[in-house]
């Protein structure tokens, strides 16, 4: 059996899976999404992603289309039908299909649900992490509600493409004060020159990363010091280490920013250790 997607109540071959042309996610980016990392076929950080999904929907006044319990069953069934063990599970919920009009359609319009699942080569990802990756910086140009995980990702798309064209894996947005907000699809961290782990606070206009949150708990058990305090790109260059976190990148060391080495340019030992500890935790708690 090939890849299968879930679309509005039906499992369909991935190649034929489609939504209506007047789906508001397609026409207006009026939709939210979540991504779970899969470990041995189970959802990592399940609770955190569900909580954020419910919050994103509530902020946009899109009703949760089914209970969390029912949604979990459908998500799991998508994973099962795709026979994915290590991978990524994607869920998108839009405000539904209605004649194009910026204002909300009638309350009777059911939200649209799409779920896809794909395998990830975790040993290749591990090898990449152990080599270290590069980021570039780009000016922050996103809207003021980056805490909501919407599919309106055009600035992120352009930033990521710029990174790709310059041989980097990620782009860090830098705000008007010169402070790093986050990556195009990850949160940004440093181990500063004083040995303190730092990442942007969630009062800032960033996505409240689920991986970021769990890693905070993991760090608390290591005895390392962590502060939710912003840093500039310059500080990151003078830091001991830098890394990114997210359901896709897990914890990935960053060794260069805009073509310049972070610290001595070596792959961060602390970042690699946190990567192992995070994966261990995510595997142990996956459901
Ligand atoms: N991205 N910041 C942004 C802008 C993101 O898009 C993501 C996740 C994160 C990290 O969040 P989390 O730890 O909850 O995955 C931070 C997903 C993986 C994506 O867009 O594919």
PDB file of C-alpha atoms and ligand atoms in Angstrom:
ATOM      1  CA  UNK A   1       0.000   0.000   0.000  1.00  0.00           C
ATOM      2  CA  UNK A   2       1.345   3.478  -0.908  1.00  0.00           C
ATOM      3  CA  UNK A   3       1.059   6.743   0.968  1.00  0.00           C
ATOM      4  CA  UNK A   4      -2.355   7.660   2.275  1.00  0.00           C
ATOM      5  CA  UNK A   5      -3.743  11.021   3.382  1.00  0.00           C
ATOM      6  CA  UNK A   6      -6.804  11.812   5.495  1.00  0.00           C
ATOM      7  CA  UNK A   7      -9.072  14.450   3.961  1.00  0.00           C
ATOM      8  CA  UNK A   8     -12.361  15.430   5.577  1.00  0.00           C
ATOM      9  CA  UNK A   9     -13.377  12.048   6.903  1.00  0.00           C
ATOM     10  CA  UNK A  10     -11.793   9.804   4.253  1.00  0.00           C
ATOM     11  CA  UNK A  11      -8.475   8.067   3.745  1.00  0.00           C
ATOM     12  CA  UNK A  12      -7.400   8.602   0.137  1.00  0.00           C
ATOM     13  CA  UNK A  13      -4.273   7.814  -1.916  1.00  0.00           C
ATOM     14  CA  UNK A  14      -1.794  10.629  -1.228  1.00  0.00           C
ATOM     15  CA  UNK A  15      -1.376  11.418  -4.940  1.00  0.00           C
ATOM     16  CA  UNK A  16      -5.118  11.993  -5.329  1.00  0.00           C
ATOM     17  CA  UNK A  17      -5.751  13.796  -2.029  1.00  0.00           C
ATOM     18  CA  UNK A  18      -7.277  17.239  -2.641  1.00  0.00           C
ATOM     19  CA  UNK A  19      -9.330  19.994  -1.069  1.00  0.00           C
ATOM     20  CA  UNK A  20     -11.874  22.179  -2.832  1.00  0.00           C
ATOM     21  CA  UNK A  21     -10.571  25.282  -4.651  1.00  0.00           C
ATOM     22  CA  UNK A  22     -12.650  27.442  -2.296  1.00  0.00           C
ATOM     23  CA  UNK A  23     -11.122  25.974   0.829  1.00  0.00           C
ATOM     24  CA  UNK A  24     -10.237  29.000   2.956  1.00  0.00           C
ATOM     25  CA  UNK A  25      -6.869  27.487   3.806  1.00  0.00           C
ATOM     26  CA  UNK A  26      -6.020  27.430   0.103  1.00  0.00           C
ATOM     27  CA  UNK A  27      -7.431  30.861  -0.790  1.00  0.00           C
ATOM     28  CA  UNK A  28      -6.842  32.919   2.359  1.00  0.00           C
ATOM     29  CA  UNK A  29      -4.380  30.974   4.532  1.00  0.00           C
ATOM     30  CA  UNK A  30      -7.312  30.867   6.989  1.00  0.00           C
ATOM     31  CA  UNK A  31      -6.046  27.687   8.623  1.00  0.00           C
ATOM     32  CA  UNK A  32      -3.815  26.372  11.376  1.00  0.00           C
ATOM     33  CA  UNK A  33      -1.474  23.397  11.467  1.00  0.00           C
ATOM     34  CA  UNK A  34       0.572  21.202  13.757  1.00  0.00           C
ATOM     35  CA  UNK A  35       3.539  18.925  13.170  1.00  0.00           C
ATOM     36  CA  UNK A  36       4.413  15.984  15.430  1.00  0.00           C
ATOM     37  CA  UNK A  37       7.715  14.150  15.251  1.00  0.00           C
ATOM     38  CA  UNK A  38       7.090  10.392  15.172  1.00  0.00           C
ATOM     39  CA  UNK A  39       9.276   8.026  17.153  1.00  0.00           C
ATOM     40  CA  UNK A  40       8.748   4.333  16.507  1.00  0.00           C
ATOM     41  CA  UNK A  41       5.318   5.179  15.087  1.00  0.00           C
ATOM     42  CA  UNK A  42       4.285   7.206  18.139  1.00  0.00           C
ATOM     43  CA  UNK A  43       3.618  10.935  18.490  1.00  0.00           C
ATOM     44  CA  UNK A  44       6.312  12.883  20.323  1.00  0.00           C
ATOM     45  CA  UNK A  45       5.266  15.694  22.669  1.00  0.00           C
ATOM     46  CA  UNK A  46       1.635  14.821  21.844  1.00  0.00           C
ATOM     47  CA  UNK A  47       0.061  16.839  24.635  1.00  0.00           C
ATOM     48  CA  UNK A  48       2.013  20.025  23.878  1.00  0.00           C
ATOM     49  CA  UNK A  49       1.067  19.974  20.199  1.00  0.00           C
ATOM     50  CA  UNK A  50      -2.613  19.296  20.980  1.00  0.00           C
ATOM     51  CA  UNK A  51      -2.698  22.133  23.506  1.00  0.00           C
ATOM     52  CA  UNK A  52      -1.150  24.540  21.008  1.00  0.00           C
ATOM     53  CA  UNK A  53      -3.531  23.370  18.257  1.00  0.00           C
ATOM     54  CA  UNK A  54      -6.516  24.078  20.479  1.00  0.00           C
ATOM     55  CA  UNK A  55      -5.099  27.473  21.367  1.00  0.00           C
ATOM     56  CA  UNK A  56      -4.396  28.407  17.722  1.00  0.00           C
ATOM     57  CA  UNK A  57      -7.945  27.391  16.750  1.00  0.00           C
ATOM     58  CA  UNK A  58      -9.467  29.320  19.661  1.00  0.00           C
ATOM     59  CA  UNK A  59      -7.473  32.460  18.804  1.00  0.00           C
ATOM     60  CA  UNK A  60      -8.883  32.334  15.262  1.00  0.00           C
ATOM     61  CA  UNK A  61     -12.368  31.259  16.377  1.00  0.00           C
ATOM     62  CA  UNK A  62     -12.241  28.086  14.279  1.00  0.00           C
ATOM     63  CA  UNK A  63     -14.120  25.314  16.120  1.00  0.00           C
ATOM     64  CA  UNK A  64     -12.221  22.136  16.983  1.00  0.00           C
ATOM     65  CA  UNK A  65     -13.750  19.841  14.327  1.00  0.00           C
ATOM     66  CA  UNK A  66     -13.762  16.744  16.552  1.00  0.00           C
ATOM     67  CA  UNK A  67     -12.762  15.878  20.083  1.00  0.00           C
ATOM     68  CA  UNK A  68      -9.104  15.497  20.922  1.00  0.00           C
ATOM     69  CA  UNK A  69      -9.778  11.801  21.501  1.00  0.00           C
ATOM     70  CA  UNK A  70     -11.330  11.322  18.070  1.00  0.00           C
ATOM     71  CA  UNK A  71      -8.600  13.366  16.416  1.00  0.00           C
ATOM     72  CA  UNK A  72      -5.949  11.240  18.120  1.00  0.00           C
ATOM     73  CA  UNK A  73      -7.562   8.103  16.681  1.00  0.00           C
ATOM     74  CA  UNK A  74      -7.547   9.574  13.153  1.00  0.00           C
ATOM     75  CA  UNK A  75      -3.959  10.812  13.495  1.00  0.00           C
ATOM     76  CA  UNK A  76      -2.810   7.388  14.723  1.00  0.00           C
ATOM     77  CA  UNK A  77      -4.703   5.635  11.947  1.00  0.00           C
ATOM     78  CA  UNK A  78      -2.950   7.862   9.382  1.00  0.00           C
ATOM     79  CA  UNK A  79       0.420   6.826  10.827  1.00  0.00           C
ATOM     80  CA  UNK A  80      -0.599   3.165  10.837  1.00  0.00           C
ATOM     81  CA  UNK A  81      -1.841   3.172   7.242  1.00  0.00           C
ATOM     82  CA  UNK A  82       1.369   4.815   6.079  1.00  0.00           C
ATOM     83  CA  UNK A  83       3.506   2.334   8.044  1.00  0.00           C
ATOM     84  CA  UNK A  84       5.752   5.180   9.211  1.00  0.00           C
ATOM     85  CA  UNK A  85       7.987   4.547  12.240  1.00  0.00           C
ATOM     86  CA  UNK A  86      10.373   7.531  12.245  1.00  0.00           C
ATOM     87  CA  UNK A  87       8.821  10.558  10.592  1.00  0.00           C
ATOM     88  CA  UNK A  88       6.577  13.595  10.702  1.00  0.00           C
ATOM     89  CA  UNK A  89       2.820  13.824  11.077  1.00  0.00           C
ATOM     90  CA  UNK A  90       1.130  16.935   9.642  1.00  0.00           C
ATOM     91  CA  UNK A  91      -2.355  18.177  10.524  1.00  0.00           C
ATOM     92  CA  UNK A  92      -4.066  21.171   8.968  1.00  0.00           C
ATOM     93  CA  UNK A  93      -7.455  22.549   9.951  1.00  0.00           C
ATOM     94  CA  UNK A  94      -8.988  25.350   7.887  1.00  0.00           C
ATOM     95  CA  UNK A  95     -12.135  27.382   8.380  1.00  0.00           C
ATOM     96  CA  UNK A  96     -13.701  25.253   5.666  1.00  0.00           C
ATOM     97  CA  UNK A  97     -15.041  25.682   2.150  1.00  0.00           C
ATOM     98  CA  UNK A  98     -17.190  28.708   1.327  1.00  0.00           C
ATOM     99  CA  UNK A  99     -17.610  31.277  -1.491  1.00  0.00           C
ATOM    100  CA  UNK A 100     -14.599  33.583  -1.295  1.00  0.00           C
ATOM    101  CA  UNK A 101     -15.197  36.426   1.156  1.00  0.00           C
ATOM    102  CA  UNK A 102     -12.635  37.732   3.639  1.00  0.00           C
ATOM    103  CA  UNK A 103     -15.132  37.722   6.522  1.00  0.00           C
ATOM    104  CA  UNK A 104     -16.017  34.393   8.187  1.00  0.00           C
ATOM    105  CA  UNK A 105     -18.573  32.134   6.490  1.00  0.00           C
ATOM    106  CA  UNK A 106     -21.713  31.025   8.366  1.00  0.00           C
ATOM    107  CA  UNK A 107     -21.260  29.041  11.557  1.00  0.00           C
ATOM    108  CA  UNK A 108     -22.690  25.953   9.779  1.00  0.00           C
ATOM    109  CA  UNK A 109     -19.528  25.727   7.601  1.00  0.00           C
ATOM    110  CA  UNK A 110     -17.545  22.713   8.830  1.00  0.00           C
ATOM    111  CA  UNK A 111     -13.762  23.136   9.210  1.00  0.00           C
ATOM    112  CA  UNK A 112     -11.642  21.129   6.738  1.00  0.00           C
ATOM    113  CA  UNK A 113      -9.161  18.599   8.070  1.00  0.00           C
ATOM    114  CA  UNK A 114      -6.128  17.282   6.224  1.00  0.00           C
ATOM    115  CA  UNK A 115      -3.594  14.856   7.708  1.00  0.00           C
ATOM    116  CA  UNK A 116      -0.438  13.603   6.010  1.00  0.00           C
ATOM    117  CA  UNK A 117       2.462  11.551   7.238  1.00  0.00           C
ATOM    118  CA  UNK A 118       5.961  11.000   5.904  1.00  0.00           C
ATOM    119  CA  UNK A 119       9.029   9.025   6.872  1.00  0.00           C
ATOM    120  CA  UNK A 120      12.240  10.759   7.921  1.00  0.00           C
ATOM    121  CA  UNK A 121      15.718   9.276   7.731  1.00  0.00           C
ATOM    122  CA  UNK A 122      16.757   9.822  11.353  1.00  0.00           C
ATOM    123  CA  UNK A 123      20.272   8.435  10.870  1.00  0.00           C
ATOM    124  CA  UNK A 124      20.886  10.943   8.056  1.00  0.00           C
ATOM    125  CA  UNK A 125      19.483  13.701  10.305  1.00  0.00           C
ATOM    126  CA  UNK A 126      21.775  12.569  13.126  1.00  0.00           C
ATOM    127  CA  UNK A 127      24.816  12.651  10.809  1.00  0.00           C
ATOM    128  CA  UNK A 128      23.826  16.160   9.705  1.00  0.00           C
ATOM    129  CA  UNK A 129      23.440  17.284  13.324  1.00  0.00           C
ATOM    130  CA  UNK A 130      26.866  15.879  14.187  1.00  0.00           C
ATOM    131  CA  UNK A 131      28.417  17.884  11.334  1.00  0.00           C
ATOM    132  CA  UNK A 132      26.681  21.124  12.350  1.00  0.00           C
ATOM    133  CA  UNK A 133      24.528  23.343  10.190  1.00  0.00           C
ATOM    134  CA  UNK A 134      24.527  26.940   8.982  1.00  0.00           C
ATOM    135  CA  UNK A 135      21.906  29.664   9.354  1.00  0.00           C
ATOM    136  CA  UNK A 136      21.542  33.061   7.732  1.00  0.00           C
ATOM    137  CA  UNK A 137      19.829  36.117   9.221  1.00  0.00           C
ATOM    138  CA  UNK A 138      16.944  37.992   7.595  1.00  0.00           C
ATOM    139  CA  UNK A 139      14.953  41.012   8.758  1.00  0.00           C
ATOM    140  CA  UNK A 140      11.835  40.135  10.766  1.00  0.00           C
ATOM    141  CA  UNK A 141       8.898  40.933   8.486  1.00  0.00           C
ATOM    142  CA  UNK A 142       6.074  38.734   9.796  1.00  0.00           C
ATOM    143  CA  UNK A 143       2.718  39.729  11.253  1.00  0.00           C
ATOM    144  CA  UNK A 144       2.208  40.345  14.970  1.00  0.00           C
ATOM    145  CA  UNK A 145       0.635  36.973  15.837  1.00  0.00           C
ATOM    146  CA  UNK A 146       3.437  34.474  15.249  1.00  0.00           C
ATOM    147  CA  UNK A 147       2.219  32.719  18.425  1.00  0.00           C
ATOM    148  CA  UNK A 148      -0.632  31.300  16.321  1.00  0.00           C
ATOM    149  CA  UNK A 149       0.534  28.395  14.145  1.00  0.00           C
ATOM    150  CA  UNK A 150      -1.170  29.444  10.908  1.00  0.00           C
ATOM    151  CA  UNK A 151      -0.398  28.271   7.383  1.00  0.00           C
ATOM    152  CA  UNK A 152       0.250  31.928   6.436  1.00  0.00           C
ATOM    153  CA  UNK A 153       3.954  31.225   6.042  1.00  0.00           C
ATOM    154  CA  UNK A 154       5.052  33.367   3.089  1.00  0.00           C
ATOM    155  CA  UNK A 155       7.793  35.293   4.987  1.00  0.00           C
ATOM    156  CA  UNK A 156       9.020  31.947   6.362  1.00  0.00           C
ATOM    157  CA  UNK A 157       8.991  30.451   2.856  1.00  0.00           C
ATOM    158  CA  UNK A 158      11.048  33.333   1.427  1.00  0.00           C
ATOM    159  CA  UNK A 159      13.448  33.270   4.370  1.00  0.00           C
ATOM    160  CA  UNK A 160      13.960  29.504   4.086  1.00  0.00           C
ATOM    161  CA  UNK A 161      14.554  29.761   0.332  1.00  0.00           C
ATOM    162  CA  UNK A 162      17.152  32.508   0.888  1.00  0.00           C
ATOM    163  CA  UNK A 163      18.835  30.181   3.404  1.00  0.00           C
ATOM    164  CA  UNK A 164      18.779  27.276   0.964  1.00  0.00           C
ATOM    165  CA  UNK A 165      20.318  29.424  -1.779  1.00  0.00           C
ATOM    166  CA  UNK A 166      23.162  30.325   0.574  1.00  0.00           C
ATOM    167  CA  UNK A 167      23.845  26.756   1.665  1.00  0.00           C
ATOM    168  CA  UNK A 168      22.160  27.167   5.056  1.00  0.00           C
ATOM    169  CA  UNK A 169      19.464  25.026   6.673  1.00  0.00           C
ATOM    170  CA  UNK A 170      17.620  27.801   8.418  1.00  0.00           C
ATOM    171  CA  UNK A 171      17.027  31.563   8.467  1.00  0.00           C
ATOM    172  CA  UNK A 172      16.888  33.466  11.748  1.00  0.00           C
ATOM    173  CA  UNK A 173      14.560  36.452  11.820  1.00  0.00           C
ATOM    174  CA  UNK A 174      16.134  39.526  13.441  1.00  0.00           C
ATOM    175  CA  UNK A 175      13.851  42.262  14.777  1.00  0.00           C
ATOM    176  CA  UNK A 176      14.278  46.036  14.567  1.00  0.00           C
ATOM    177  CA  UNK A 177      16.314  46.018  17.801  1.00  0.00           C
ATOM    178  CA  UNK A 178      18.795  43.573  16.268  1.00  0.00           C
ATOM    179  CA  UNK A 179      17.507  40.698  18.419  1.00  0.00           C
ATOM    180  CA  UNK A 180      16.947  37.208  17.005  1.00  0.00           C
ATOM    181  CA  UNK A 181      13.288  36.214  17.260  1.00  0.00           C
ATOM    182  CA  UNK A 182      13.278  32.641  15.910  1.00  0.00           C
ATOM    183  CA  UNK A 183      13.932  30.569  12.802  1.00  0.00           C
ATOM    184  CA  UNK A 184      11.645  30.176   9.791  1.00  0.00           C
ATOM    185  CA  UNK A 185      10.579  26.780  11.180  1.00  0.00           C
ATOM    186  CA  UNK A 186      12.406  26.448  14.496  1.00  0.00           C
ATOM    187  CA  UNK A 187      13.287  28.268  17.710  1.00  0.00           C
ATOM    188  CA  UNK A 188      16.778  29.746  18.135  1.00  0.00           C
ATOM    189  CA  UNK A 189      19.133  29.132  21.070  1.00  0.00           C
ATOM    190  CA  UNK A 190      22.673  29.880  22.188  1.00  0.00           C
ATOM    191  CA  UNK A 191      24.995  28.710  24.926  1.00  0.00           C
ATOM    192  CA  UNK A 192      26.388  32.171  25.630  1.00  0.00           C
ATOM    193  CA  UNK A 193      29.984  33.100  26.481  1.00  0.00           C
ATOM    194  CA  UNK A 194      29.119  32.798  30.202  1.00  0.00           C
ATOM    195  CA  UNK A 195      27.831  29.254  29.708  1.00  0.00           C
ATOM    196  CA  UNK A 196      24.141  30.200  30.015  1.00  0.00           C
ATOM    197  CA  UNK A 197      21.583  28.672  27.640  1.00  0.00           C
ATOM    198  CA  UNK A 198      19.413  31.393  26.143  1.00  0.00           C
ATOM    199  CA  UNK A 199      16.350  31.510  23.933  1.00  0.00           C
ATOM    200  CA  UNK A 200      13.838  34.268  23.204  1.00  0.00           C
ATOM    201  CA  UNK A 201      11.046  34.718  25.741  1.00  0.00           C
ATOM    202  CA  UNK A 202       7.466  33.919  24.730  1.00  0.00           C
ATOM    203  CA  UNK A 203       6.248  37.479  25.310  1.00  0.00           C
ATOM    204  CA  UNK A 204       8.066  38.190  22.067  1.00  0.00           C
ATOM    205  CA  UNK A 205       6.355  37.613  18.720  1.00  0.00           C
ATOM    206  CA  UNK A 206       7.413  33.987  18.273  1.00  0.00           C
ATOM    207  CA  UNK A 207       5.850  30.567  18.102  1.00  0.00           C
ATOM    208  CA  UNK A 208       5.833  28.880  21.505  1.00  0.00           C
ATOM    209  CA  UNK A 209       7.762  25.847  20.355  1.00  0.00           C
ATOM    210  CA  UNK A 210       6.722  22.570  21.908  1.00  0.00           C
ATOM    211  CA  UNK A 211      10.247  21.169  21.500  1.00  0.00           C
ATOM    212  CA  UNK A 212      11.572  24.348  23.132  1.00  0.00           C
ATOM    213  CA  UNK A 213       9.240  23.831  26.105  1.00  0.00           C
ATOM    214  CA  UNK A 214      10.150  20.176  26.625  1.00  0.00           C
ATOM    215  CA  UNK A 215      13.831  20.961  26.234  1.00  0.00           C
ATOM    216  CA  UNK A 216      13.495  23.508  29.068  1.00  0.00           C
ATOM    217  CA  UNK A 217      12.287  20.672  31.301  1.00  0.00           C
ATOM    218  CA  UNK A 218      15.130  18.444  30.125  1.00  0.00           C
ATOM    219  CA  UNK A 219      17.671  21.223  30.770  1.00  0.00           C
ATOM    220  CA  UNK A 220      16.288  21.754  34.295  1.00  0.00           C
ATOM    221  CA  UNK A 221      17.405  18.206  35.105  1.00  0.00           C
ATOM    222  CA  UNK A 222      20.949  18.718  33.799  1.00  0.00           C
ATOM    223  CA  UNK A 223      21.948  21.502  36.145  1.00  0.00           C
ATOM    224  CA  UNK A 224      22.661  23.805  33.185  1.00  0.00           C
ATOM    225  CA  UNK A 225      21.456  27.381  33.524  1.00  0.00           C
ATOM    226  CA  UNK A 226      18.771  28.554  31.127  1.00  0.00           C
ATOM    227  CA  UNK A 227      17.289  32.017  30.605  1.00  0.00           C
ATOM    228  CA  UNK A 228      14.494  33.217  28.353  1.00  0.00           C
ATOM    229  CA  UNK A 229      16.439  36.279  27.283  1.00  0.00           C
ATOM    230  CA  UNK A 230      16.983  37.636  23.779  1.00  0.00           C
ATOM    231  CA  UNK A 231      20.337  37.730  21.998  1.00  0.00           C
ATOM    232  CA  UNK A 232      21.707  39.486  18.940  1.00  0.00           C
ATOM    233  CA  UNK A 233      23.256  37.687  15.951  1.00  0.00           C
ATOM    234  CA  UNK A 234      26.600  39.190  17.027  1.00  0.00           C
ATOM    235  CA  UNK A 235      26.223  37.646  20.503  1.00  0.00           C
ATOM    236  CA  UNK A 236      25.419  34.332  18.868  1.00  0.00           C
ATOM    237  CA  UNK A 237      28.686  34.513  16.901  1.00  0.00           C
ATOM    238  CA  UNK A 238      30.584  35.042  20.160  1.00  0.00           C
ATOM    239  CA  UNK A 239      28.634  32.366  21.984  1.00  0.00           C
ATOM    240  CA  UNK A 240      30.112  28.960  22.799  1.00  0.00           C
ATOM    241  CA  UNK A 241      27.376  27.194  20.867  1.00  0.00           C
ATOM    242  CA  UNK A 242      24.165  27.803  18.969  1.00  0.00           C
ATOM    243  CA  UNK A 243      21.345  25.448  18.024  1.00  0.00           C
ATOM    244  CA  UNK A 244      17.768  25.263  16.813  1.00  0.00           C
ATOM    245  CA  UNK A 245      14.780  23.269  18.076  1.00  0.00           C
ATOM    246  CA  UNK A 246      11.589  22.074  16.415  1.00  0.00           C
ATOM    247  CA  UNK A 247       9.582  18.989  15.531  1.00  0.00           C
ATOM    248  CA  UNK A 248      11.561  18.783  12.280  1.00  0.00           C
ATOM    249  CA  UNK A 249      15.052  19.656  13.498  1.00  0.00           C
ATOM    250  CA  UNK A 250      14.636  18.243  17.058  1.00  0.00           C
ATOM    251  CA  UNK A 251      17.826  19.820  18.447  1.00  0.00           C
ATOM    252  CA  UNK A 252      20.330  20.706  15.717  1.00  0.00           C
ATOM    253  CA  UNK A 253      23.693  22.400  16.328  1.00  0.00           C
ATOM    254  CA  UNK A 254      24.417  25.590  14.370  1.00  0.00           C
ATOM    255  CA  UNK A 255      28.064  26.215  13.559  1.00  0.00           C
ATOM    256  CA  UNK A 256      27.835  29.230  11.228  1.00  0.00           C
ATOM    257  CA  UNK A 257      25.752  32.400  10.981  1.00  0.00           C
ATOM    258  CA  UNK A 258      25.876  34.405   7.756  1.00  0.00           C
ATOM    259  CA  UNK A 259      29.012  32.519   6.740  1.00  0.00           C
ATOM    260  CA  UNK A 260      30.895  33.263   9.997  1.00  0.00           C
ATOM    261  CA  UNK A 261      31.735  30.605  12.611  1.00  0.00           C
ATOM    262  CA  UNK A 262      29.849  30.389  15.907  1.00  0.00           C
ATOM    263  CA  UNK A 263      32.498  30.428  18.674  1.00  0.00           C
ATOM    264  CA  UNK A 264      35.420  28.325  17.474  1.00  0.00           C
ATOM    265  CA  UNK A 265      33.278  26.841  14.684  1.00  0.00           C
ATOM    266  CA  UNK A 266      33.196  23.357  16.230  1.00  0.00           C
ATOM    267  CA  UNK A 267      29.934  21.441  16.669  1.00  0.00           C
ATOM    268  CA  UNK A 268      28.528  22.166  20.110  1.00  0.00           C
ATOM    269  CA  UNK A 269      28.946  19.336  22.599  1.00  0.00           C
ATOM    270  CA  UNK A 270      26.192  20.677  24.835  1.00  0.00           C
ATOM    271  CA  UNK A 271      23.819  20.961  21.865  1.00  0.00           C
ATOM    272  CA  UNK A 272      24.547  17.373  20.843  1.00  0.00           C
ATOM    273  CA  UNK A 273      24.038  16.189  24.402  1.00  0.00           C
ATOM    274  CA  UNK A 274      20.731  18.076  24.614  1.00  0.00           C
ATOM    275  CA  UNK A 275      19.737  16.495  21.291  1.00  0.00           C
ATOM    276  CA  UNK A 276      20.269  12.996  22.736  1.00  0.00           C
ATOM    277  CA  UNK A 277      18.484  13.879  25.966  1.00  0.00           C
ATOM    278  CA  UNK A 278      15.558  15.419  24.086  1.00  0.00           C
ATOM    279  CA  UNK A 279      15.197  12.386  21.800  1.00  0.00           C
ATOM    280  CA  UNK A 280      15.367  10.074  24.808  1.00  0.00           C
ATOM    281  CA  UNK A 281      12.605  12.077  26.544  1.00  0.00           C
ATOM    282  CA  UNK A 282      10.445  12.318  23.431  1.00  0.00           C
ATOM    283  CA  UNK A 283      10.725   8.568  22.815  1.00  0.00           C
ATOM    284  CA  UNK A 284       9.911   7.739  26.425  1.00  0.00           C
ATOM    285  CA  UNK A 285       6.803   9.940  26.445  1.00  0.00           C
ATOM    286  CA  UNK A 286       5.561   9.351  22.858  1.00  0.00           C
ATOM    287  CA  UNK A 287       2.006   8.014  22.582  1.00  0.00           C
TER     288      UNK A 287
HETATM  289  N1  LIG B   1       7.756  24.329  12.579  1.00  0.00           N
HETATM  290  N2  LIG B   1       9.044  28.501  15.126  1.00  0.00           N
HETATM  291  C1  LIG B   1       8.436  28.360  13.942  1.00  0.00           C
HETATM  292  C2  LIG B   1       8.187  29.569  13.106  1.00  0.00           C
HETATM  293  C3  LIG B   1       8.018  27.077  13.514  1.00  0.00           C
HETATM  294  O1  LIG B   1       7.381  26.933  12.343  1.00  0.00           O
HETATM  295  C4  LIG B   1       8.297  25.949  14.329  1.00  0.00           C
HETATM  296  C5  LIG B   1       7.865  24.564  13.935  1.00  0.00           C
HETATM  297  C6  LIG B   1       8.956  26.153  15.550  1.00  0.00           C
HETATM  298  C7  LIG B   1       9.246  25.027  16.498  1.00  0.00           C
HETATM  299  O2  LIG B   1       8.050  24.559  17.102  1.00  0.00           O
HETATM  300  P1  LIG B   1       7.880  23.072  17.617  1.00  0.00           P
HETATM  301  O3  LIG B   1       9.012  22.810  18.520  1.00  0.00           O
HETATM  302  O4  LIG B   1       6.587  23.097  18.313  1.00  0.00           O
HETATM  303  O5  LIG B   1       7.903  22.180  16.402  1.00  0.00           O
HETATM  304  C8  LIG B   1       9.296  27.443  15.926  1.00  0.00           C
HETATM  305  C9  LIG B   1       7.223  23.087  12.075  1.00  0.00           C
HETATM  306  C10 LIG B   1       8.034  21.906  12.443  1.00  0.00           C
HETATM  307  C11 LIG B   1       6.991  23.228  10.584  1.00  0.00           C
HETATM  308  O6  LIG B   1       6.563  24.306  10.188  1.00  0.00           O
HETATM  309  O7  LIG B   1       7.187  22.263   9.847  1.00  0.00           O
END
